[in-house]
Short mmCIF file of C-alpha atoms in Angstrom, two decimals:
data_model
loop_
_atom_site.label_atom_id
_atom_site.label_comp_id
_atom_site.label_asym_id
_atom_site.label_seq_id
_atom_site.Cartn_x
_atom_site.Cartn_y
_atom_site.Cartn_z
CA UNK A 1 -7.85 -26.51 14.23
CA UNK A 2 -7.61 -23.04 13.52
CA UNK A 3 -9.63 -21.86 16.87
CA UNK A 4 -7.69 -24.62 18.99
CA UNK A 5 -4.23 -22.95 17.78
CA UNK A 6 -5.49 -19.21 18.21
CA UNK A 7 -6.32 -20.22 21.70
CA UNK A 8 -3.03 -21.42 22.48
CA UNK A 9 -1.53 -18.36 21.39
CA UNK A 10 -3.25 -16.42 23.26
CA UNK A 11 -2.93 -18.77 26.47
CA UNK A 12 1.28 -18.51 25.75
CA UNK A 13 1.30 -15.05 24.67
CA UNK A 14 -0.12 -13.92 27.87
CA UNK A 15 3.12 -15.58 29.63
CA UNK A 16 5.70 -13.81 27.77
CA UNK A 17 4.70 -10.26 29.00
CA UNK A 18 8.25 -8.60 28.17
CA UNK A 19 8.71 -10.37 24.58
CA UNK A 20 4.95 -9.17 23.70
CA UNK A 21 5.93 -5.52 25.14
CA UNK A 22 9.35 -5.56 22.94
CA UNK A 23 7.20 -6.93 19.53
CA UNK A 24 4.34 -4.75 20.16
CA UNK A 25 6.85 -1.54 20.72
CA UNK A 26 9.43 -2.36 17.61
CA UNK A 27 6.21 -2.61 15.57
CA UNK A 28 4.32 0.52 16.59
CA UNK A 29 7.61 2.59 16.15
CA UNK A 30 8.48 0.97 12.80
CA UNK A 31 4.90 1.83 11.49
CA UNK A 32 5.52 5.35 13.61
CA UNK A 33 9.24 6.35 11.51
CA UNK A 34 7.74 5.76 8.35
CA UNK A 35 4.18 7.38 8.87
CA UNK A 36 6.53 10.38 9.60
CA UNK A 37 8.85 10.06 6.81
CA UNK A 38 5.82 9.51 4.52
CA UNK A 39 4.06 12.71 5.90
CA UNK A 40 7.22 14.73 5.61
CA UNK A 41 7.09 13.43 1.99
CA UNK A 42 3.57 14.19 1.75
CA UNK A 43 4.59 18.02 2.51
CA UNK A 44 7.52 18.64 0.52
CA UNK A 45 5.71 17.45 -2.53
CA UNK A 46 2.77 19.40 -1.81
CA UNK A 47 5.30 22.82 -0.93
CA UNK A 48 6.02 23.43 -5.18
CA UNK A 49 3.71 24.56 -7.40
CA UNK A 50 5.68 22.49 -10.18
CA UNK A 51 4.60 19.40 -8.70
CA UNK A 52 1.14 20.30 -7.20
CA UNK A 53 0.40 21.32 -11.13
CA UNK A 54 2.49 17.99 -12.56
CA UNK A 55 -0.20 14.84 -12.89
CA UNK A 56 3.10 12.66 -12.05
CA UNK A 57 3.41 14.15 -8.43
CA UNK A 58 -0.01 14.58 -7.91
CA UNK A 59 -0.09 10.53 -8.15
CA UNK A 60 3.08 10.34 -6.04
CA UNK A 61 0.85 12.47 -3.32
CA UNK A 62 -1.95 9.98 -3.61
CA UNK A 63 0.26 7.55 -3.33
CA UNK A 64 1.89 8.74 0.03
CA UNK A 65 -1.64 9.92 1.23
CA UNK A 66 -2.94 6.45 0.61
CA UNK A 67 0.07 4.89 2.48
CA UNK A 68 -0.16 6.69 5.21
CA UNK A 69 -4.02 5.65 6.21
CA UNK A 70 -2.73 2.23 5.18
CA UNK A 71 -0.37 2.56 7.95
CA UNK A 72 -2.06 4.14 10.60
CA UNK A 73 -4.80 1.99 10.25
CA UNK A 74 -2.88 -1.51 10.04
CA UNK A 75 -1.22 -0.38 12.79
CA UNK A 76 -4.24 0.58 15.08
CA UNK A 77 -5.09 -3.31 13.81
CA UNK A 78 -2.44 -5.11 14.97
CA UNK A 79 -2.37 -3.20 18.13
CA UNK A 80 -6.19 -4.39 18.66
CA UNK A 81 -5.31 -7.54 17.75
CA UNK A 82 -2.05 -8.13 19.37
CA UNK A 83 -3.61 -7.16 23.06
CA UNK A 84 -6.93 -9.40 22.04
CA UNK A 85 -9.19 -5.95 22.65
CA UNK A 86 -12.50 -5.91 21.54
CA UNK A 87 -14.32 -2.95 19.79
CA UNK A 88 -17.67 -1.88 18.48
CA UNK A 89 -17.87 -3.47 15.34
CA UNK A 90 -19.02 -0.26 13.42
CA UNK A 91 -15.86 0.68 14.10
CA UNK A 92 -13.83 -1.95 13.47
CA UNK A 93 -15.88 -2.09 10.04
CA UNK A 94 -14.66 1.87 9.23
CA UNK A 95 -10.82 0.23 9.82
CA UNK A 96 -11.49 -2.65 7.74
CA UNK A 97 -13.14 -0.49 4.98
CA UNK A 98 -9.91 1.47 4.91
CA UNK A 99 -7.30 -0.43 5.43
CA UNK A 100 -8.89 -3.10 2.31
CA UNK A 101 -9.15 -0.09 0.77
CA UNK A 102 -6.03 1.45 0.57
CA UNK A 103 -4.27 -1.78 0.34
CA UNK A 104 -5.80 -2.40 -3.54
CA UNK A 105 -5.02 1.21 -4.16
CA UNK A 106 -1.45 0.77 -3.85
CA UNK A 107 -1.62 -1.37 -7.04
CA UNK A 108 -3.93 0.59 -8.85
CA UNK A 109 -2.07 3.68 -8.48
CA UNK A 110 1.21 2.32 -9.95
CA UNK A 111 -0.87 1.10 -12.92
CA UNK A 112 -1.94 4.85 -13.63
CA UNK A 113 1.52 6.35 -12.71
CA UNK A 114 3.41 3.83 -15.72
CA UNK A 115 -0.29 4.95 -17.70
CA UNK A 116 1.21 8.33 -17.12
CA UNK A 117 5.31 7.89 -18.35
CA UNK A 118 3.63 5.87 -20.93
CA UNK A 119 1.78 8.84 -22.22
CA UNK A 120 4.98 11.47 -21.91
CA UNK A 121 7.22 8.80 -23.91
CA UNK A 122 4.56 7.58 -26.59
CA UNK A 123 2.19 11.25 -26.81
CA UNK A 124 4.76 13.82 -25.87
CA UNK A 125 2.92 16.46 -28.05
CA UNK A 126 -0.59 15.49 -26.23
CA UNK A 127 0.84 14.60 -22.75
CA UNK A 128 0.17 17.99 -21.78
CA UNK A 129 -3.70 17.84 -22.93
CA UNK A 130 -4.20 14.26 -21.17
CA UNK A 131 -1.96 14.47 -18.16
CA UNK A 132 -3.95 17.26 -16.69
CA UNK A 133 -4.48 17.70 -13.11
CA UNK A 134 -7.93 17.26 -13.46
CA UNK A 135 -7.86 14.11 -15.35
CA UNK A 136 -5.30 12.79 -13.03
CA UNK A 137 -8.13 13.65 -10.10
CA UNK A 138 -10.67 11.71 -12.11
CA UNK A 139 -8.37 8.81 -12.29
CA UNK A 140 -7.81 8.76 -8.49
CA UNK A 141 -11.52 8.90 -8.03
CA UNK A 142 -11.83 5.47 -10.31
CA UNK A 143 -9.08 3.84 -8.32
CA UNK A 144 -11.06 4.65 -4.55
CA UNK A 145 -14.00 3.18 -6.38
CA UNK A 146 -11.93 0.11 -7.59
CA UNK A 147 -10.24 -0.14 -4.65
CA UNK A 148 -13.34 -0.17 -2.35
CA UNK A 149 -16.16 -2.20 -4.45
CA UNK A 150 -14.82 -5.69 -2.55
CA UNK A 151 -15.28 -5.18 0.79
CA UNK A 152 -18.28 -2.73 0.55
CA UNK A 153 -19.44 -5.70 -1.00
CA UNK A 154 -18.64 -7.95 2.20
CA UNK A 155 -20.03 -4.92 4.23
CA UNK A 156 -23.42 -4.06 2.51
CA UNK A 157 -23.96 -8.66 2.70
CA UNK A 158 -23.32 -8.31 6.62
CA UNK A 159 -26.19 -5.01 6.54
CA UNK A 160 -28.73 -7.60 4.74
CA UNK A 161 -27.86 -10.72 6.38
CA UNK A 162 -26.83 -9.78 9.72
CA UNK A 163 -27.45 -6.12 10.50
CA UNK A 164 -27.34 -6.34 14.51
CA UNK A 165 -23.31 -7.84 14.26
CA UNK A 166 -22.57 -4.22 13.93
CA UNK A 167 -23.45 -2.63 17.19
CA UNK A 168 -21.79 -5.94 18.76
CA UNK A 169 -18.32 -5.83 20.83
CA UNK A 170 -15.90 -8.29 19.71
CA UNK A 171 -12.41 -8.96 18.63
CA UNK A 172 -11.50 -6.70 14.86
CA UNK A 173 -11.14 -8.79 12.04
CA UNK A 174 -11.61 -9.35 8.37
CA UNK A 175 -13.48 -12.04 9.24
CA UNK A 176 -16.48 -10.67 10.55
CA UNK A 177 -17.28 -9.56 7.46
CA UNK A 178 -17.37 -12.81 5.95
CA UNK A 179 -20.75 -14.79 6.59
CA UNK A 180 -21.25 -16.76 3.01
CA UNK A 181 -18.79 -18.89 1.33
CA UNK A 182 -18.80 -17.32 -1.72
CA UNK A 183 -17.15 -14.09 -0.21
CA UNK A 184 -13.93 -15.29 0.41
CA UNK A 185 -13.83 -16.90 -3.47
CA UNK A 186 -15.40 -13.51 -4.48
CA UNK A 187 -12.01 -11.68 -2.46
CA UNK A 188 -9.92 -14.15 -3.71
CA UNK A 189 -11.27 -13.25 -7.38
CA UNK A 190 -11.25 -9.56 -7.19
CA UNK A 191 -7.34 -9.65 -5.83
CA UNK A 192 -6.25 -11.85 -8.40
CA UNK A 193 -7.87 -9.69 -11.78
CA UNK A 194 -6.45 -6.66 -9.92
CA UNK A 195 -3.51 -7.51 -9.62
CA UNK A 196 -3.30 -9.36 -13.16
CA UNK A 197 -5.10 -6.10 -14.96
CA UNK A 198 -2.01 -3.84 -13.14
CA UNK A 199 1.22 -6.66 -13.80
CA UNK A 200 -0.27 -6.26 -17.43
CA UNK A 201 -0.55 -2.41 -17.56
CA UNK A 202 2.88 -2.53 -16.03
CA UNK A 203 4.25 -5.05 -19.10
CA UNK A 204 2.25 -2.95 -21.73
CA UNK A 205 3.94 0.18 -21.06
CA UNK A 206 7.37 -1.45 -20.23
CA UNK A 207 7.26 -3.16 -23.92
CA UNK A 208 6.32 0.47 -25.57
CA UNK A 209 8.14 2.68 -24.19
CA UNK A 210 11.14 -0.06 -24.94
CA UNK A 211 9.87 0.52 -28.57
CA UNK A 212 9.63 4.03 -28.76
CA UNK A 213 13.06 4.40 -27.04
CA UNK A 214 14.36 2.47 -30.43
CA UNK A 215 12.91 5.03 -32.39
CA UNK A 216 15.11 7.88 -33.81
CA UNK A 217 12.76 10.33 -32.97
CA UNK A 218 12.24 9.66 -29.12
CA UNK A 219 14.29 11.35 -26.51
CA UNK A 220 16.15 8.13 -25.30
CA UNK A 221 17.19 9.64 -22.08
CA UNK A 222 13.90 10.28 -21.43
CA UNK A 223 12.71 7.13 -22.21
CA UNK A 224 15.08 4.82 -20.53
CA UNK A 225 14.12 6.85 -17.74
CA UNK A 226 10.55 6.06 -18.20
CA UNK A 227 11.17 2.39 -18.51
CA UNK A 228 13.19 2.76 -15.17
CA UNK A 229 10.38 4.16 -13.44
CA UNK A 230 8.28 1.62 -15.09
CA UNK A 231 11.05 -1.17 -13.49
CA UNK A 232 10.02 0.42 -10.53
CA UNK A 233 6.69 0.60 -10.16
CA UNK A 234 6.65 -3.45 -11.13
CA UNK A 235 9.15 -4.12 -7.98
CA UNK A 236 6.63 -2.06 -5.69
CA UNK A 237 4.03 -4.21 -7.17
CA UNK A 238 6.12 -7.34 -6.30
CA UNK A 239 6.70 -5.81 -2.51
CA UNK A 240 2.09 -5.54 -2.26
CA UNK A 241 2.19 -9.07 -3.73
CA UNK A 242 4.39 -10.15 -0.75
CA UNK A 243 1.04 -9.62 1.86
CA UNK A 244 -0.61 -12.47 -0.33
CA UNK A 245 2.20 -14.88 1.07
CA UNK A 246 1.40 -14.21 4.30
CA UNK A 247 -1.39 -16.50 5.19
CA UNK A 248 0.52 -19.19 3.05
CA UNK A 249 3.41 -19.04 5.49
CA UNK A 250 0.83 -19.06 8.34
CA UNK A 251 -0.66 -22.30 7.05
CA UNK A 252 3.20 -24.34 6.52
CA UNK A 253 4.29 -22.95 9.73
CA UNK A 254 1.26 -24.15 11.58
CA UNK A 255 3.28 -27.50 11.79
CA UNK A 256 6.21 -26.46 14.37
CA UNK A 257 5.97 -26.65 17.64
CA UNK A 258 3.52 -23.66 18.68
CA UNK A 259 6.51 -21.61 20.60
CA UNK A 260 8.31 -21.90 17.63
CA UNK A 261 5.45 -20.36 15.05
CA UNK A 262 4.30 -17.75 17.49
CA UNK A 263 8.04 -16.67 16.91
CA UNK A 264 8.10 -17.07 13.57
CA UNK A 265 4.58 -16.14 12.95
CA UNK A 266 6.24 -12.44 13.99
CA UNK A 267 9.20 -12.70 11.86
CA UNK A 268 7.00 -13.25 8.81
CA UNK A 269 4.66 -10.34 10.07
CA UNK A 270 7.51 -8.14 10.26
CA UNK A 271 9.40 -9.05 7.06
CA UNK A 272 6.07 -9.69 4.83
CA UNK A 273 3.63 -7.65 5.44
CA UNK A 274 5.61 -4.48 7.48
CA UNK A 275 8.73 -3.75 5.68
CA UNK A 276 7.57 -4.08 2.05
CA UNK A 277 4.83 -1.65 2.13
CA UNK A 278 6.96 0.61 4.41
CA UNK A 279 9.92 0.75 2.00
CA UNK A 280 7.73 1.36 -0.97
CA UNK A 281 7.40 4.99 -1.00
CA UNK A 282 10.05 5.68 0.33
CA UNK A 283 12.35 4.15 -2.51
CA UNK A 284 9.98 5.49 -5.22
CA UNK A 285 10.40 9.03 -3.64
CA UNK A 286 14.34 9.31 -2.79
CA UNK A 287 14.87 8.07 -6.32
CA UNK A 288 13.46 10.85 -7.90
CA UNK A 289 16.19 13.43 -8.87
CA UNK A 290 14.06 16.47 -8.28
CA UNK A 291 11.78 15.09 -5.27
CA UNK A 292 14.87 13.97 -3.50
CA UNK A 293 16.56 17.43 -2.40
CA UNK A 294 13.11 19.04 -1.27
CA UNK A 295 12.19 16.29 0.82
CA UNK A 296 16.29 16.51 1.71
CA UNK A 297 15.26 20.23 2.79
CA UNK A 298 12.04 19.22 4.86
CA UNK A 299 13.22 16.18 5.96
CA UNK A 300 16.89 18.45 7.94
CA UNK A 301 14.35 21.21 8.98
CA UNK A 302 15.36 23.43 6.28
CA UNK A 303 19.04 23.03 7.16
CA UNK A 304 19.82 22.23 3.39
CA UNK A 305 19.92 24.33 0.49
CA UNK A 306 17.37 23.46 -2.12
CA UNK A 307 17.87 23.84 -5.53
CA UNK A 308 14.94 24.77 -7.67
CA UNK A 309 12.92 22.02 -9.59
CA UNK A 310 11.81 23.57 -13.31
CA UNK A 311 9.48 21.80 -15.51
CA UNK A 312 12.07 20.57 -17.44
CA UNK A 313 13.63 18.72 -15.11
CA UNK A 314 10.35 17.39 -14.12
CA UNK A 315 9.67 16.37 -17.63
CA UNK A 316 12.87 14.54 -17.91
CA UNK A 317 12.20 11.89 -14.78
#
């Protein structure tokens, strides 16, 4: 059914030259604005030693970092796949591998970044011993591996199985990657206890730092702050969850007439998987009281004054 409807598309889609130009264009330059704004992030976090040496930022850099080859790479995919081009599968594999990768990272990264707030509410006297820089880089090193062990997986069974698919030319897909059943359970699997282990990292720091910030010997500013940021992080983790919906809405709108889903099919594209992890960042980062008027100052060219961002008022976010 499946093939018979992807054909059908692609027979219509080629008849609607102008409406594919427009959706292909308001995509690209959607990705394109926020690739931008997340690079001009990725700088004016990177320009102060305060937060190059603060584990917090350093995460908020991974972060962008990570969402910007998410980007660029979903939207080198849905080019490919909007325009039905085919590529060498080696490198439509190197795509896949990142974008899958990157995409669990999101997640994963939040978890460690409410870790971290969790620490500085809970442990201020030993944030400063575990929240170093080079602990935060051995976190990030655990997430990559995380994030990447399900579709090397899916890559390393296509080496054994069917090592010749690689120097093929053919349309770039997940699928390729999938030639046993148990692969898409074994996806399936690995999404869900991610996404489980970070919803309950997220509620086990939300719950103590609401404790602590009871306690008459906690900074409550600080920690109603914290459990903000915590807030936060568990709405970006509800915007990554939105991409799981996706194929669900493919599957109930696979009813309507097929001019109507193609239509639809876009809308869902746009609003489900697009927007959300577009807006993520950006929310996270213009939130952030001392963030906000450096990436103000990069963001105007240097046209606004900057005020200085101590490590007190770093602390206190």
């Amino acid at each position: 059914m499946w093939l018979r409807l992807l054909l059908q598309i692609y027979t219509l889609s080629l008849t609607l030259t102008e409406i594919r130009i427009l959706k292909v264009s308001l995509v690209a330059a959607t990705y394109s604005i926020f690739i931008y704004l997340n690079c001009v992030m990725l700088v004016a976090v990177r320009s102060k030693a305060a937060f190059r040496e603060t584990s917090r930022y350093i995460l908020f850099a991974h972060m962008l970092f990570n969402d910007i080859l998410h980007l660029v790479t979903s939207m080198v995919l849905y080019i490919l796949s909007f325009f039905y081009l085919e590529i060498i599968q080696v490198f439509c594999t190197l795509l896949t591998l990142i974008s899958a990768n990157t995409f669990i990272n999101e997640p994963l990264n939040l978890a460690v970044m409410s870790l971290e707030r969790y620490v500085a509410v809970c442990f201020p006297l030993r944030h400063g011993e575990l929240s170093t820089p080079q602990k935060t880089f051995y976190a990030l090193v655990v997430i990559w591996v995380l994030g990447s062990s399900s579709i090397l997986t899916d890559i390393l069974t296509v080496a054994i199985v069917q090592p010749s698919l690689f120097l093929l030319s053919g349309l770039c897909t997940r699928e390729q990657l999938i030639r046993k059943s148990w692969q898409r359970d074994k996806e399936v699997a690995f999404s869900v206890l991610y996404f489980t282990l970070v919803a309950g990292v997220l509620l086990f720091t939300y719950v103590s730092i609401t404790l602590e910030a009871r306690s008459a010997s906690t900074d409550r500013t600080s920690a109603q702050k914290a459990m903000r940021t915590v807030m936060l992080h568990a709405f970006q983790l509800c915007l990554s969850l939105m991409s799981f919906l996706y194929n669900l809405f493919q599957v109930l709108l696979s009813s309507l007439p097929l001019d109507v889903f193609v239509q639809l099919r876009f809308v869902t594209y746009v609003v489900v998987l697009l927007l959300p992890r577009c807006l993520s960042p950006l929310i996270y980062g213009l939130r952030d009281q001392s963030f906000r008027p450096v990436f103000m100052y990069h963001f105007t060219c240097g046209t606004r004054i900057v005020k200085p961002a101590g490590p007190s008022s770093l602390a206190a976010e």
